[in-house]
GROMACS .gro file of C-alpha atoms in nm:
model
  170
    1MET     CA    1  11.208   8.539  10.483
    2ALA     CA    2  10.887   8.346  10.510
    3HIS     CA    3  10.750   8.276  10.162
    4SER     CA    4  10.382   8.290  10.267
    5GLU     CA    5  10.420   8.651  10.386
    6ALA     CA    6  10.586   8.773  10.067
    7LEU     CA    7  10.419   9.006   9.820
    8SER     CA    8  10.384   8.840   9.480
    9PRO     CA    9  10.458   9.028   9.159
   10THR     CA   10  10.107   8.978   9.019
   11ASP     CA   11   9.938   9.080   9.344
   12THR     CA   12  10.155   9.390   9.361
   13VAL     CA   13  10.079   9.487   9.000
   14ALA     CA   14   9.708   9.434   9.067
   15LYS     CA   15   9.714   9.655   9.376
   16ARG     CA   16   9.919   9.925   9.208
   17VAL     CA   17   9.701   9.926   8.891
   18ARG     CA   18   9.392   9.977   9.106
   19GLU     CA   19   9.558  10.258   9.306
   20VAL     CA   20   9.688  10.441   9.000
   21ARG     CA   21   9.370  10.389   8.797
   22LYS     CA   22   9.160  10.543   9.074
   23ARG     CA   23   9.406  10.831   9.121
   24ARG     CA   24   9.381  10.900   8.747
   25GLY     CA   25   9.000  10.904   8.774
   26LEU     CA   26   8.956  10.612   8.534
   27THR     CA   27   8.690  10.345   8.552
   28ALA     CA   28   8.780   9.984   8.475
   29GLU     CA   29   8.600  10.028   8.141
   30GLN     CA   30   8.803  10.339   8.055
   31LEU     CA   31   9.129  10.163   8.139
   32ALA     CA   32   9.024   9.866   7.924
   33ASP     CA   33   8.946  10.106   7.636
   34LYS     CA   34   9.293  10.262   7.664
   35LEU     CA   35   9.453   9.917   7.671
   36ARG     CA   36   9.260   9.810   7.358
   37GLU     CA   37   9.378  10.127   7.180
   38GLN     CA   38   9.733  10.006   7.248
   39GLY     CA   39   9.666   9.651   7.127
   40VAL     CA   40   9.593   9.473   7.456
   41LEU     CA   41   9.247   9.325   7.416
   42TRP     CA   42   9.111   9.359   7.769
   43ASP     CA   43   8.758   9.443   7.876
   44ARG     CA   44   8.645   9.586   8.209
   45TYR     CA   45   8.600   9.235   8.348
   46THR     CA   46   8.967   9.156   8.284
   47VAL     CA   47   9.072   9.476   8.462
   48THR     CA   48   8.844   9.389   8.754
   49LYS     CA   49   8.971   9.029   8.769
   50LEU     CA   50   9.329   9.155   8.788
   51GLU     CA   51   9.250   9.411   9.057
   52ASN     CA   52   9.051   9.162   9.265
   53GLY     CA   53   9.320   8.892   9.253
   54LYS     CA   54   9.122   8.653   9.033
   55ARG     CA   55   9.375   8.680   8.752
   56GLN     CA   56   9.696   8.506   8.853
   57ASN     CA   57   9.928   8.617   8.572
   58ILE     CA   58   9.987   8.898   8.326
   59THR     CA   59  10.220   8.897   8.028
   60LEU     CA   60  10.516   9.130   7.995
   61SER     CA   61  10.334   9.308   7.710
   62GLU     CA   62  10.027   9.361   7.930
   63TRP     CA   63  10.244   9.491   8.217
   64LEU     CA   64  10.430   9.736   7.995
   65THR     CA   65  10.107   9.853   7.829
   66LEU     CA   66   9.941   9.905   8.169
   67ALA     CA   67  10.238  10.119   8.272
   68ALA     CA   68  10.225  10.318   7.948
   69VAL     CA   69   9.851  10.393   7.957
   70LEU     CA   70   9.861  10.475   8.330
   71ASN     CA   71  10.172  10.693   8.275
   72VAL     CA   72  10.379  10.524   8.545
   73ALA     CA   73  10.721  10.360   8.533
   74PRO     CA   74  10.685   9.981   8.496
   75THR     CA   75  10.900   9.938   8.808
   76HIS     CA   76  10.643  10.130   9.010
   77LEU     CA   77  10.370   9.885   8.907
   78LEU     CA   78  10.587   9.579   8.971
   79LEU     CA   79  10.707   9.684   9.316
   80PRO     CA   80  10.534   9.860   9.604
   81VAL     CA   81  10.631  10.225   9.630
   82ASP     CA   82  10.648  10.197  10.008
   83GLY     CA   83  10.742   9.915  10.243
   84GLY     CA   84  11.109   9.868  10.157
   85GLU     CA   85  11.147   9.618  10.441
   86GLU     CA   86  10.861   9.394  10.325
   87ALA     CA   87  10.934   9.054  10.174
   88TYR     CA   88  10.884   9.032   9.796
   89GLN     CA   89  10.862   8.710   9.595
   90VAL     CA   90  11.146   8.716   9.341
   91THR     CA   91  11.094   8.355   9.230
   92PRO     CA   92  10.846   8.092   9.348
   93THR     CA   93  11.102   7.986   9.612
   94ARG     CA   94  11.299   8.303   9.682
   95THR     CA   95  11.208   8.623   9.861
   96GLU     CA   96  11.407   8.939   9.924
   97ARG     CA   97  11.327   9.277  10.076
   98VAL     CA   98  11.143   9.516   9.842
   99GLU     CA   99  11.425   9.770   9.871
  100GLN     CA  100  11.679   9.509   9.759
  101VAL     CA  101  11.461   9.393   9.468
  102ARG     CA  102  11.403   9.752   9.353
  103GLY     CA  103  11.778   9.805   9.310
  104TRP     CA  104  11.810   9.473   9.126
  105VAL     CA  105  11.521   9.550   8.889
  106ARG     CA  106  11.672   9.890   8.815
  107GLY     CA  107  12.007   9.724   8.739
  108HIS     CA  108  12.187   9.892   9.029
  109TRP     CA  109  12.308   9.574   9.200
  110PRO     CA  110  12.264   9.196   9.182
  111LEU     CA  111  12.054   8.999   9.424
  112PRO     CA  112  12.234   8.900   9.745
  113GLY     CA  113  12.484   8.619   9.694
  114ALA     CA  114  12.511   8.671   9.318
  115ASN     CA  115  12.834   8.713   9.126
  116VAL     CA  116  12.883   9.090   9.087
  117ILE     CA  117  13.119   9.058   8.792
  118GLN     CA  118  12.875   8.841   8.595
  119PHE     CA  119  12.596   9.088   8.674
  120GLN     CA  120  12.801   9.387   8.555
  121ALA     CA  121  12.915   9.201   8.241
  122GLU     CA  122  12.559   9.194   8.107
  123MET     CA  123  12.509   9.570   8.142
  124PRO     CA  124  12.547   9.815   7.855
  125GLU     CA  125  12.911   9.917   7.841
  126GLU     CA  126  12.837  10.277   7.943
  127GLU     CA  127  12.677  10.154   8.267
  128GLN     CA  128  12.948   9.907   8.367
  129GLY     CA  129  13.148  10.002   8.672
  130LYS     CA  130  12.902  10.264   8.795
  131ILE     CA  131  12.857  10.241   9.167
  132HIS     CA  132  12.510  10.228   9.317
  133LEU     CA  133  12.518  10.182   9.690
  134PRO     CA  134  12.281   9.923   9.831
  135PRO     CA  135  12.079   9.994  10.145
  136THR     CA  136  12.304  10.049  10.447
  137GLN     CA  137  12.213   9.720  10.618
  138ASP     CA  138  12.312   9.529  10.300
  139ARG     CA  139  12.651   9.688  10.240
  140ALA     CA  140  12.855   9.437  10.440
  141ALA     CA  141  12.697   9.147  10.253
  142ARG     CA  142  12.750   9.328   9.920
  143ILE     CA  143  13.117   9.385  10.003
  144ASP     CA  144  13.149   9.012  10.075
  145ASP     CA  145  12.984   8.934   9.738
  146ILE     CA  146  13.223   9.167   9.556
  147GLU     CA  147  13.529   9.024   9.735
  148ARG     CA  148  13.416   8.668   9.653
  149SER     CA  149  13.363   8.767   9.287
  150MET     CA  150  13.707   8.932   9.276
  151ALA     CA  151  13.870   8.620   9.421
  152GLN     CA  152  13.700   8.408   9.153
  153LEU     CA  153  13.818   8.650   8.884
  154SER     CA  154  14.172   8.647   9.023
  155THR     CA  155  14.179   8.266   9.013
  156ALA     CA  156  14.045   8.266   8.658
  157LEU     CA  157  14.312   8.517   8.551
  158GLN     CA  158  14.586   8.305   8.706
  159HIS     CA  159  14.466   8.003   8.511
  160LEU     CA  160  14.450   8.204   8.188
  161ARG     CA  161  14.805   8.328   8.242
  162GLY     CA  162  14.918   7.973   8.305
  163GLU     CA  163  15.022   8.043   8.662
  164GLY     CA  164  15.008   7.786   8.935
  165ALA     CA  165  14.851   7.844   9.275
  166ASP     CA  166  15.181   7.985   9.404
  167GLY     CA  167  15.184   8.255   9.134
  168GLU     CA  168  15.469   8.090   8.942
  169GLY     CA  169  15.430   8.030   8.568
  170LEU     CA  170  15.368   7.673   8.464
   0.00000   0.00000   0.00000
């Protein structure tokens, strides 16, 4: 995907904050007041700078506090709620479709090409092994990722058991 066309995380948060703030009937000053009550020392100018794209970054604490005071899931500030096919900037050099990133952020599946077993290993134990199906057009690629991860695991197990490549013990 072309990087220049991708939605950035900060731009998306800015757009979503403005949309939700207006839907809630809050002014920039009122939102700033609510943020200050929660320990984020913003004024209306900071809110306006974010919403107008003049603020390039927000901290994780600011993002979570914005979500809390606006009563919206943090994921729904970070990612567009529509446009699943749009490109989204995951890192400064990597973009993926919004729909794919949403599943990754929610912990449903790793980003394309990632090791599925490593991804699952970092989940809480009660979530490991749960199946979340990726979007239909991504399933073939996800199956390939899982098969590649399983092959790597199989090779690692053979080495741990002291077996050679032919399956015979060493």
